[in-house]
Amino acid sequence: MKNPDAADSQSKTADETSSLPLSASLEETAARFRRIFNNDGTLRIRVIENTLDSRIRCALIYVDGMTDRELIQNGITQPVMQFDFALEDSFEPAELMERIRKQVIHISDITVSAQFDEMIDAVVGGMTVFILDGYAGALSINAQGWETRSIEEPATEKAVRGPREGFNESLLTNLTLIRRRVLNPDLKFVFSVIGSRSRTQVCICYMESLASPDILRELQDRLAKVEIDHVLDTGYLAELIRDEPYSPFEMIGSTERPDALVSKLMEGRVALLIEGSPFALTVPYVFVENFQASEDYYINYTFATFNRLLRVLGAFLSISIPAAYVALVTYSQEMVPTLLLLSIASARLSVPFPTVIEAILMLTIFEILREAGARIPNSIGQAVSIVGALVLGQAAVDARIVSAPMVIVVGLTGITTLLNPRLSGPLIVVRAALLVCAFFLGIYGYFFGLLGLVIHLMSLRSFGVSYMLGVGSIRPQDIKDTAIRAPWWDMYLRPAFIGARNMRRKPAGKRGKR
Amino acid sequence: MRVAARKSLALSLALILLLLLPGCWNYTEVDDMSIVAGVALDKAKDGKLQLTAEMVDIQNGLEQQSQAGFKMISLSGNTIFDIARNMISMTGKKLFWSHAKSIIFSEELAREGLIPYIDWYSRDTETRSDVFIFVSEEKNARDVLNLNSTTESVMSFELAQLMRDEKFVAGAPVVEIWDFIDKLEVSGQSAVAPLIHVHELNGHKNERVEGTAVFDKDKMVGKLDGKESKAMLFVKNKISEGVLEVEDRTGKPAYSLEILSSRTEVRPVLREGDITIHLSTVTKTGLDEVMNTGGMTQHESLKDIEKRAGEKLRQDMLSVIHKVQREYHADIFGFGAAVHRKMPKQWKQIREHWSDIFTDLEVTVDAKVIIESTAKTSRALKLGD
């Protein structure tokens, strides 16, 4: 373990040196860089001289691996070395620097910097700093180049129909993917930096004419208040800036799909992307978004509606099945159809545990298998399913450790949970809570738990917007994109309270063919 | 701080009350109880009550997956609840009554009056009021349940299934216990219950539900056989399916009419201070069987059959009404209730001595049978030359 104080003192000395004015001497500047990047083997300081005039001595300072070597060689090193400056005996270094910037270097993105700390930031960020002996200033040349993952179909949000591009870890690439879908200067990208040590680039993205200024300001305020030393994924920020920090439900949306992100922007939402994470955040987030898949908007609305209703039913079943089963079998046996009760009773015979213990046992085993399946390499994934299905399912029933109906209950629960990958976390928590309620109070407890869940959901707010927006509304426009998906020609308004700044999406009821 | 303390106190109080108030303390595992399928009540030799419970044996059902097994226990005692609780000492498991489907009373008990034996069943929280009620024609009601050793199935469930399909036979009334109790309490209407006996032919024993036990108040006073029961159901407008048998011209039963729908209206008429009841029945049928070689079209028109069927139905209905009036004095048809509905003022004056009035009540019947179709073919089978 490193001593945190030592790290602090080190950065302090760096700050002291960087605040000094820039020296005109190339050697001195290079030495300062070496001191600051002490013990960093990736720093490169390349001193070059013009082949025709050896008075022109320059140095390139960059971090290896963050730069495009070929670009540096062809765009900077070669032209500077070979350019015929035809200098007189005495020359002004500032003029020379100006000529180099304007006439010699082939790279387009160049900024002039006179501050040492600016130069350090530039080098760390992958820029190439160009200094000229005798001139107290520098050029930051953008010859960045590093490996990124290619643009692939996102694994978490697959779609049979629809765009297959997904975000990757490069912020700029991700912004490009968004920009390509909205060719309109109305789309804004506002950059800032978060993380006192990691200095991660963060970009807030929104449509100026659609996004609510209140929500935008709220997001900026919350981001400004974030105090953290590093940010590796938007998950950090989502947890830091979310409403209702103790609720198991997600209060901020996240997506890996540029098309999904753009559709949120077009509803008036604000997005947040960071360097190094393929997951973009969207605020505000409402409950029905948990059931929405981007594919819903690309396929026929009847089928999309059916799929959504399935997902809602799946979520309901996944929290209800174990609790309802336990309540019915241990309290309200009179509500079970006679023949079903007989088969449950005979299956439960000689099973040693009470029904609720059985349920907890099997649900835990299912979650263990799920977690194991998610963590292990694909090559041994099959082994997990074999162990799960055969050894634990079949054998446990044969050995009368659990009853067969319970395996069905747990299997159904598991499958219905998988219908809603976004909700799987909250569903597990709610399911456990309902199970406990049902165990103590039977059917009454189960319904009491459901009631509590609804009250909790109704009390949630995300960035000032009610979490259950549109749920239970009696206005037809409000429910057109909730548990059902209305046809596009009928969704002429944006969701109320989110796109309030400009509600009208399109002329009402206009179809293409008329 | 004080607010927080008060809040948490209120919350914990609410939670504790929540646990105590709902009264859901009947936690039981399904395998820790004996599921009662049906029960038979007899009078034991010493004058005590004997209760025989048929229970589903889940242990047995486990091995032979096809059918659940059964277990019988019998115990006598003074009150039903006492017996039911004492039975735990024989089964080791608490008896669970919610899934019981049938309750069979011996004729002896029925003739003494059923109120004492029905009360527990309607009062207890676990028992259900949709259980089917039977009166046994055998010496002991338990003999019917004991048939399960011959039929190899849970007799009570079989009886319940039988009652669900009884409408196709229409040879006995279908009575659930709530209905029976309802009839006991309502004035102007007497209760009935189906009769059950053990049917034996060529050594095969089977349960058979046929006929009606007629009750006056809660005491059984007499029986109707299967045919009379069907006529009674016509009078009570309880026929939805079933078969009408019609004779041909020679008086030989030759035609079967499948009842498609039937409707009977009871109209009390006040004539010169006396109440008369007018019944009109319209039965729609389909001709489903012709048991003569000549074929119906050659000898008789459908109109003839309709006419003869209507006349026979009218006579059957009248004869059962007269029988009940004369022999049992119990208004099982609900004529009193009809008078109550139509003439509430008159009813107030006569309700006290309705059973006397019922005995001498004049009833006219108007029965009409309509043959709507002749099923798949319009002609009879003919012999070739």
XYZ file of N, CA and C in Angstrom, chain B residues 89-288:
600
model
N -56.427 -37.952 16.572
C -55.719 -38.988 17.332
C -55.620 -40.277 16.539
N -56.363 -40.370 15.429
C -56.249 -41.556 14.592
C -55.368 -41.302 13.375
N -55.388 -40.064 12.873
C -54.622 -39.781 11.660
C -53.253 -39.188 11.975
N -53.140 -38.541 13.111
C -51.879 -37.870 13.428
C -51.751 -36.546 12.718
N -52.640 -36.268 11.816
C -52.593 -35.003 11.085
C -53.925 -34.304 11.253
N -53.886 -32.993 11.225
C -55.114 -32.242 11.349
C -55.949 -32.429 10.087
N -57.239 -32.589 10.294
C -58.110 -32.775 9.137
C -58.382 -31.423 8.472
N -58.324 -31.410 7.170
C -58.531 -30.175 6.430
C -59.812 -30.321 5.616
N -60.786 -29.465 5.929
C -62.136 -29.694 5.426
C -62.483 -28.899 4.182
N -61.611 -27.944 3.795
C -62.014 -27.032 2.723
C -62.204 -27.710 1.381
N -61.587 -28.869 1.223
C -61.702 -29.499 -0.091
C -62.692 -30.658 -0.099
N -63.462 -30.791 0.980
C -64.476 -31.849 0.997
C -65.527 -31.532 -0.065
N -65.966 -32.588 -0.759
C -66.862 -32.365 -1.891
C -68.263 -32.912 -1.635
N -68.381 -33.919 -0.760
C -69.680 -34.570 -0.602
C -69.966 -34.793 0.871
N -71.212 -34.680 1.214
C -71.634 -35.062 2.564
C -72.871 -35.941 2.426
N -72.818 -37.123 3.029
C -73.896 -38.097 2.872
C -74.538 -38.337 4.234
N -75.854 -38.179 4.309
C -76.573 -38.448 5.544
C -77.323 -39.756 5.395
N -77.401 -40.504 6.462
C -78.210 -41.711 6.395
C -79.681 -41.304 6.464
N -80.518 -42.175 5.924
C -81.949 -41.859 5.887
C -82.488 -41.664 7.295
N -81.924 -42.457 8.211
C -82.369 -42.406 9.595
C -82.185 -41.000 10.172
N -80.985 -40.449 9.937
C -80.711 -39.101 10.427
C -81.614 -38.087 9.739
N -81.793 -38.282 8.408
C -82.577 -37.325 7.645
C -84.017 -37.282 8.143
N -84.521 -38.445 8.528
C -85.913 -38.470 8.992
C -86.042 -37.854 10.373
N -84.931 -37.837 11.133
C -84.968 -37.197 12.447
C -84.853 -35.682 12.357
N -84.304 -35.222 11.277
C -84.089 -33.784 11.134
C -82.597 -33.471 10.995
N -82.250 -32.644 10.024
C -80.835 -32.456 9.707
C -80.207 -31.231 10.352
N -81.042 -30.321 10.860
C -80.500 -29.063 11.383
C -79.321 -29.277 12.347
N -79.421 -30.193 13.318
C -78.309 -30.337 14.274
C -76.998 -30.727 13.596
N -77.108 -31.455 12.478
C -75.889 -31.971 11.859
C -75.331 -31.025 10.791
N -76.173 -30.115 10.338
C -75.723 -29.198 9.290
C -75.080 -27.957 9.881
N -75.473 -27.634 11.091
C -75.017 -26.386 11.680
C -73.503 -26.263 11.680
N -72.815 -27.296 12.157
C -71.356 -27.202 12.227
C -70.768 -26.955 10.846
N -71.353 -27.633 9.879
C -70.796 -27.537 8.539
C -70.934 -26.132 7.962
N -72.024 -25.460 8.325
C -72.180 -24.118 7.778
C -71.508 -23.077 8.660
N -71.241 -23.425 9.920
C -70.686 -22.450 10.847
C -69.166 -22.435 10.826
N -68.534 -23.576 10.716
C -67.083 -23.660 10.820
C -66.419 -22.865 9.702
N -65.212 -22.309 10.015
C -64.542 -21.466 9.015
C -63.904 -22.289 7.916
N -63.585 -23.523 8.216
C -62.813 -24.294 7.252
C -63.694 -24.991 6.230
N -64.900 -25.392 6.675
C -65.772 -26.120 5.765
C -66.374 -25.156 4.748
N -66.702 -25.717 3.616
C -67.246 -24.884 2.553
C -68.710 -25.203 2.328
N -69.452 -24.200 1.903
C -70.884 -24.414 1.738
C -71.227 -24.890 0.335
N -70.209 -25.141 -0.500
C -70.552 -25.641 -1.837
C -70.396 -27.160 -1.930
N -70.452 -27.821 -0.773
C -70.339 -29.266 -0.769
C -71.693 -29.873 -1.194
N -71.613 -30.977 -1.925
C -72.859 -31.608 -2.385
C -73.454 -32.454 -1.270
N -74.760 -32.379 -1.145
C -75.433 -33.106 -0.062
C -76.197 -34.288 -0.660
N -76.157 -35.429 0.049
C -76.852 -36.629 -0.403
C -77.583 -37.253 0.781
N -78.649 -38.016 0.465
C -79.266 -38.851 1.484
C -79.123 -40.290 1.004
N -78.623 -41.127 1.892
C -78.327 -42.496 1.499
C -79.571 -43.372 1.648
N -79.822 -44.197 0.655
C -80.915 -45.151 0.764
C -80.450 -46.448 1.406
N -79.135 -46.587 1.496
C -78.596 -47.779 2.159
C -78.823 -47.642 3.659
N -78.566 -48.739 4.346
C -78.789 -48.729 5.770
C -77.863 -47.725 6.441
N -76.595 -47.748 6.016
C -75.637 -46.812 6.565
C -75.077 -45.933 5.443
N -74.941 -44.674 5.738
C -74.412 -43.770 4.726
C -72.983 -44.140 4.375
N -72.256 -44.691 5.357
C -70.850 -44.992 5.101
C -70.670 -46.102 4.080
N -71.750 -46.914 3.871
C -71.634 -47.975 2.885
C -71.353 -47.420 1.498
N -71.898 -46.248 1.224
C -71.660 -45.637 -0.081
C -70.188 -45.247 -0.211
N -69.664 -44.605 0.838
C -68.261 -44.211 0.781
C -67.364 -45.437 0.723
N -67.795 -46.500 1.411
C -66.962 -47.701 1.452
C -66.835 -48.376 0.099
N -67.681 -47.953 -0.850
C -67.583 -48.504 -2.200
C -66.226 -48.233 -2.813
N -65.493 -47.251 -2.266
C -64.219 -46.874 -2.901
C -63.255 -48.050 -2.976
N -63.435 -49.043 -2.069
C -62.544 -50.199 -2.164
C -62.831 -51.000 -3.430
N -64.070 -50.924 -3.951
C -64.381 -51.627 -5.199
C -64.006 -50.779 -6.407
N -64.305 -49.482 -6.340
C -64.070 -48.655 -7.524
C -62.642 -48.138 -7.591
N -61.870 -48.326 -6.505
C -60.466 -47.922 -6.515
C -60.282 -46.443 -6.797
N -61.189 -45.615 -6.319
C -61.002 -44.188 -6.519
C -61.623 -43.459 -5.338
N -61.306 -42.208 -5.207
C -61.845 -41.427 -4.100
C -63.331 -41.208 -4.361
N -64.159 -41.862 -3.571
C -65.591 -41.885 -3.847
C -66.199 -40.491 -3.814
N -65.783 -39.657 -2.862
C -66.400 -38.336 -2.730
C -66.155 -37.487 -3.961
N -64.941 -37.583 -4.489
C -64.641 -36.806 -5.699
C -65.454 -37.339 -6.865
N -65.626 -38.675 -6.884
C -66.410 -39.263 -7.956
C -67.866 -38.790 -7.870
N -68.374 -38.717 -6.645
C -69.749 -38.243 -6.459
C -69.884 -36.796 -6.910
N -68.868 -35.977 -6.602
C -68.929 -34.573 -7.005
C -68.943 -34.464 -8.525
N -68.107 -35.280 -9.159
C -68.070 -35.294 -10.623
C -69.433 -35.727 -11.171
N -70.012 -36.717 -10.500
C -71.319 -37.224 -10.895
C -72.379 -36.131 -10.836
N -72.320 -35.317 -9.787
C -73.311 -34.266 -9.641
C -73.139 -33.187 -10.690
N -71.860 -32.943 -11.077
C -71.632 -31.930 -12.110
C -72.235 -32.361 -13.441
N -72.303 -33.675 -13.666
C -72.854 -34.157 -14.929
C -74.295 -34.605 -14.792
N -74.867 -34.426 -13.627
C -76.223 -34.916 -13.374
C -77.238 -34.238 -14.299
N -76.929 -33.035 -14.756
C -77.874 -32.316 -15.614
C -78.161 -33.076 -16.912
N -77.228 -33.954 -17.335
C -77.477 -34.724 -18.556
C -78.471 -35.848 -18.291
N -78.586 -36.225 -17.014
C -79.490 -37.309 -16.654
C -80.829 -36.745 -16.170
N -80.734 -35.747 -15.307
C -81.908 -35.103 -14.727
C -82.778 -36.101 -13.986
N -82.127 -37.021 -13.251
C -82.895 -37.997 -12.483
C -82.874 -37.705 -11.003
N -82.214 -36.647 -10.616
C -82.122 -36.280 -9.206
C -81.766 -34.806 -9.136
N -82.189 -34.125 -8.087
C -81.821 -32.717 -7.963
C -80.344 -32.601 -7.569
N -79.720 -31.512 -7.959
C -78.342 -31.236 -7.566
C -78.402 -30.181 -6.468
N -77.986 -30.568 -5.269
C -78.155 -29.655 -4.140
C -76.833 -29.477 -3.418
N -76.377 -28.237 -3.329
C -75.223 -27.935 -2.497
C -75.758 -27.503 -1.141
N -74.903 -27.586 -0.141
C -75.422 -27.445 1.218
C -75.984 -26.047 1.480
N -75.398 -25.015 0.855
C -75.921 -23.656 1.061
C -77.341 -23.542 0.524
N -77.571 -24.251 -0.594
C -78.879 -24.237 -1.230
C -79.903 -24.919 -0.317
N -79.469 -26.030 0.255
C -80.328 -26.793 1.170
C -80.719 -25.937 2.375
N -79.684 -25.281 2.950
C -79.949 -24.445 4.121
C -80.854 -23.277 3.744
N -80.609 -22.731 2.555
C -81.425 -21.618 2.068
C -82.892 -22.012 1.997
N -83.140 -23.212 1.471
C -84.519 -23.685 1.333
C -85.157 -23.917 2.696
N -84.343 -24.342 3.683
C -84.882 -24.547 5.023
C -85.356 -23.235 5.622
N -84.624 -22.156 5.305
C -84.899 -20.888 5.962
C -86.007 -20.098 5.275
N -86.117 -20.281 3.949
C -87.105 -19.511 3.205
C -88.496 -20.104 3.437
N -89.486 -19.259 3.572
C -90.841 -19.793 3.714
C -91.452 -19.957 2.326
N -92.335 -20.913 2.211
C -92.993 -21.151 0.930
C -92.200 -22.043 0.015
N -91.229 -22.715 0.551
C -90.440 -23.615 -0.273
C -89.795 -24.664 0.616
N -89.862 -25.918 0.217
C -89.261 -26.987 1.015
C -88.020 -27.513 0.322
N -87.154 -28.123 1.136
C -85.879 -28.585 0.608
C -85.986 -29.976 0.023
N -85.087 -30.282 -0.891
C -84.965 -31.633 -1.421
C -83.482 -31.997 -1.395
N -83.209 -33.270 -1.526
C -81.830 -33.718 -1.643
C -81.821 -34.951 -2.521
N -80.730 -35.174 -3.231
C -80.683 -36.372 -4.075
C -80.510 -37.622 -3.227
N -81.078 -38.697 -3.705
C -80.914 -39.983 -3.022
C -79.756 -40.733 -3.672
N -79.046 -41.468 -2.845
C -77.939 -42.255 -3.389
C -78.045 -43.677 -2.881
N -77.782 -44.626 -3.727
C -77.789 -46.008 -3.268
C -76.696 -46.777 -3.995
N -76.464 -47.996 -3.533
C -75.461 -48.849 -4.170
C -76.146 -49.690 -5.204
N -75.731 -49.584 -6.401
C -76.350 -50.279 -7.518
C -75.564 -51.550 -7.789
N -76.248 -52.656 -7.819
C -75.528 -53.911 -8.028
C -76.141 -54.669 -9.187
N -75.331 -54.998 -10.154
C -75.801 -55.753 -11.298
C -74.669 -56.682 -11.715
N -74.978 -57.954 -11.814
C -73.994 -58.964 -12.188
C -72.745 -58.910 -11.317
N -72.942 -58.586 -10.045
C -71.809 -58.584 -9.134
C -70.980 -57.323 -9.156
N -71.291 -56.394 -10.077
C -70.568 -55.127 -10.096
C -71.288 -54.130 -9.216
N -70.550 -53.586 -8.277
C -71.169 -52.615 -7.384
C -70.783 -51.212 -7.825
N -71.758 -50.353 -7.839
C -71.497 -48.959 -8.202
C -72.394 -48.053 -7.382
N -71.945 -46.853 -7.199
C -72.831 -45.891 -6.568
C -73.821 -45.414 -7.631
N -75.003 -45.040 -7.211
C -75.940 -44.503 -8.195
C -76.777 -43.419 -7.525
N -76.839 -42.293 -8.162
C -77.655 -41.200 -7.651
C -78.949 -41.200 -8.439
N -80.041 -41.445 -7.781
C -81.315 -41.451 -8.471
C -82.413 -41.197 -7.455
N -83.326 -40.346 -7.787
C -84.450 -40.078 -6.907
C -84.201 -38.893 -5.998
N -85.274 -38.551 -5.288
C -85.236 -37.339 -4.499
C -85.747 -37.623 -3.097
N -85.040 -37.067 -2.128
C -85.562 -37.107 -0.769
C -86.317 -35.817 -0.537
N -87.581 -35.951 -0.117
C -88.414 -34.767 0.078
C -88.399 -34.408 1.556
N -88.155 -33.155 1.826
C -88.080 -32.703 3.207
C -89.253 -31.796 3.537
N -89.740 -31.973 4.767
C -90.675 -30.994 5.296
C -89.965 -30.377 6.483
N -89.792 -29.054 6.437
C -88.837 -28.412 7.363
C -87.488 -29.133 7.203
N -86.862 -29.591 8.297
C -85.581 -30.263 8.106
C -85.707 -31.778 8.188
N -86.942 -32.257 8.205
C -87.139 -33.698 8.332
C -87.536 -34.298 6.999
N -86.903 -35.412 6.680
C -87.242 -36.095 5.447
C -88.583 -36.784 5.612
N -89.466 -36.590 4.627
C -90.784 -37.186 4.749
C -91.071 -38.228 3.676
N -90.299 -38.236 2.612
C -90.601 -39.218 1.587
C -89.624 -39.173 0.442
N -89.903 -40.046 -0.535
C -88.987 -40.183 -1.658
C -89.747 -40.036 -2.965
N -89.028 -39.592 -3.962
C -89.527 -39.643 -5.334
C -88.547 -40.506 -6.110
N -89.060 -41.297 -7.059
C -88.108 -42.097 -7.831
C -87.537 -41.248 -8.971
N -86.721 -41.892 -9.803
C -86.005 -41.137 -10.822
C -86.926 -40.414 -11.780
N -87.960 -41.108 -12.238
C -88.897 -40.512 -13.194
C -89.613 -39.324 -12.576
N -90.092 -39.541 -11.339
C -90.797 -38.456 -10.649
C -89.866 -37.271 -10.415
N -88.592 -37.616 -10.156
C -87.629 -36.546 -9.928
C -87.482 -35.670 -11.169
N -87.468 -36.337 -12.331
C -87.323 -35.571 -13.561
C -88.527 -34.650 -13.747
N -89.718 -35.190 -13.497
C -90.922 -34.362 -13.623
C -90.867 -33.204 -12.635
N -90.368 -33.506 -11.428
C -90.241 -32.454 -10.425
C -89.293 -31.353 -10.903
N -88.191 -31.787 -11.533
C -87.242 -30.792 -12.030
C -87.872 -29.937 -13.122
N -88.761 -30.563 -13.937
C -89.490 -29.785 -14.937
C -90.335 -28.724 -14.254
N -91.010 -29.121 -13.189
C -91.872 -28.181 -12.477
C -91.031 -27.043 -11.897
N -89.849 -27.413 -11.369
C -89.004 -26.412 -10.719
C -88.180 -25.595 -11.711
N -88.335 -25.857 -13.014
C -87.579 -25.157 -14.031
C -86.079 -25.374 -13.838
N -85.711 -26.599 -13.506
C -84.291 -26.901 -13.272
C -83.736 -27.818 -14.359
N -84.481 -27.964 -15.443
C -84.033 -28.853 -16.520
C -83.245 -28.043 -17.541
N -82.030 -28.496 -17.844
C -81.306 -27.830 -18.925
C -80.913 -28.836 -19.999
N -80.675 -30.069 -19.584
C -80.388 -31.120 -20.547
C -81.158 -32.357 -20.114
N -80.961 -33.421 -20.812
C -81.637 -34.650 -20.414
C -82.364 -35.264 -21.598
N -83.082 -36.334 -21.314
C -83.741 -37.081 -22.385
C -85.222 -37.217 -22.062
N -86.047 -37.038 -23.077
C -87.484 -37.302 -22.930
C -87.795 -38.568 -23.724
N -88.420 -39.510 -23.040
C -88.779 -40.763 -23.684
C -90.223 -40.640 -24.192
N -90.465 -41.022 -25.428
C -91.835 -40.930 -25.951
C -92.240 -42.289 -26.522
N -93.491 -42.646 -26.285
C -93.989 -43.915 -26.823
C -94.542 -43.697 -28.221
N -94.522 -44.777 -28.993
C -95.172 -44.649 -30.293
C -96.665 -44.946 -30.129
N -97.357 -45.024 -31.264
C -98.818 -45.142 -31.189
C -99.268 -46.369 -30.420
N -98.433 -47.432 -30.519
C -98.827 -48.673 -29.875
C -98.517 -48.681 -28.393
N -97.933 -47.617 -27.882
C -97.636 -47.545 -26.452
C -96.286 -48.123 -26.107
N -95.465 -48.385 -27.140
C -94.142 -48.924 -26.874
C -93.147 -47.750 -26.901
N -92.284 -47.658 -25.905
C -91.317 -46.555 -25.928
C -90.448 -46.666 -27.172
N -90.483 -45.665 -27.997
C -89.792 -45.787 -29.277
C -88.934 -44.580 -29.629
N -89.206 -43.427 -29.031
C -88.460 -42.236 -29.448
C -87.721 -41.637 -28.253
N -86.530 -41.107 -28.544
C -85.798 -40.364 -27.510
C -85.639 -38.929 -27.989
N -86.080 -38.021 -27.151
C -85.908 -36.609 -27.489
C -84.819 -36.029 -26.601
N -83.820 -35.434 -27.220
C -82.761 -34.800 -26.446
C -83.200 -33.384 -26.119
N -83.222 -33.089 -24.833
C -83.697 -31.757 -24.441
C -82.609 -30.734 -24.742
N -82.940 -29.725 -25.513
C -81.966 -28.677 -25.828
C -82.115 -27.511 -24.869
N -83.353 -27.164 -24.572
C -83.581 -26.155 -23.544
C -85.018 -26.303 -23.067
N -85.232 -25.877 -21.853
C -86.571 -26.020 -21.311
C -86.842 -24.859 -20.380
N -88.075 -24.427 -20.405
C -88.410 -23.300 -19.550
C -89.808 -23.494 -18.978
N -89.904 -23.370 -17.653
C -91.203 -23.529 -17.005
C -91.540 -22.239 -16.274
N -92.727 -21.741 -16.518
C -93.154 -20.553 -15.804
C -94.251 -20.911 -14.821
N -94.114 -20.378 -13.599
C -95.124 -20.629 -12.558
C -95.946 -19.353 -12.433
N -97.231 -19.473 -12.641
C -98.070 -18.280 -12.531
C -99.177 -18.515 -11.518
N -99.109 -17.919 -10.349
C -100.200 -18.035 -9.405
C -101.345 -17.126 -9.869
N -102.531 -17.685 -9.843
C -103.697 -16.905 -10.285
C -104.702 -16.867 -9.138
N -105.253 -15.690 -8.916
C -106.258 -15.547 -7.866
C -107.639 -15.655 -8.518
N -108.353 -16.704 -8.141
C -109.668 -16.881 -8.764
C -110.710 -17.061 -7.670
N -111.592 -16.103 -7.551
C -112.656 -16.121 -6.542
C -112.103 -16.395 -5.150
N -111.028 -15.670 -4.809
C -110.469 -15.793 -3.470
C -109.562 -16.988 -3.291
N -109.609 -17.942 -4.259
C -108.723 -19.100 -4.147
C -107.525 -18.938 -5.069
N -106.399 -19.401 -4.569
C -105.195 -19.313 -5.389
C -105.064 -20.603 -6.177
N -104.848 -20.447 -7.460
C -104.505 -21.618 -8.275
C -103.162 -21.336 -8.924
N -102.470 -22.425 -9.215
C -101.148 -22.290 -9.832
C -101.253 -22.761 -11.265
N -100.737 -21.953 -12.147
C -100.726 -22.375 -13.532
C -99.279 -22.512 -14.001
N -98.968 -23.703 -14.493
C -97.609 -23.957 -14.968
C -97.615 -24.052 -16.467
N -96.664 -23.420 -17.113
C -96.539 -23.640 -18.551
C -95.090 -23.952 -18.876
N -94.908 -25.067 -19.549
C -93.555 -25.538 -19.878
C -93.388 -25.547 -21.387
N -92.282 -24.989 -21.818
C -91.918 -25.088 -23.231
C -90.567 -25.774 -23.283
N -90.518 -26.921 -23.933
C -89.277 -27.683 -24.006
C -88.870 -27.825 -25.462
N -87.663 -27.370 -25.758
C -87.170 -27.541 -27.120
C -86.278 -28.762 -27.160
N -86.523 -29.620 -28.109
C -85.794 -30.888 -28.149
C -85.309 -31.186 -29.554
N -84.472 -32.179 -29.612
C -84.073 -32.719 -30.904
C -84.355 -34.197 -30.886
N -84.893 -34.729 -31.982
C -85.167 -36.161 -32.051
C -83.841 -36.882 -32.236
N -83.504 -37.769 -31.299
C -82.169 -38.342 -31.336
C -82.160 -39.848 -31.497
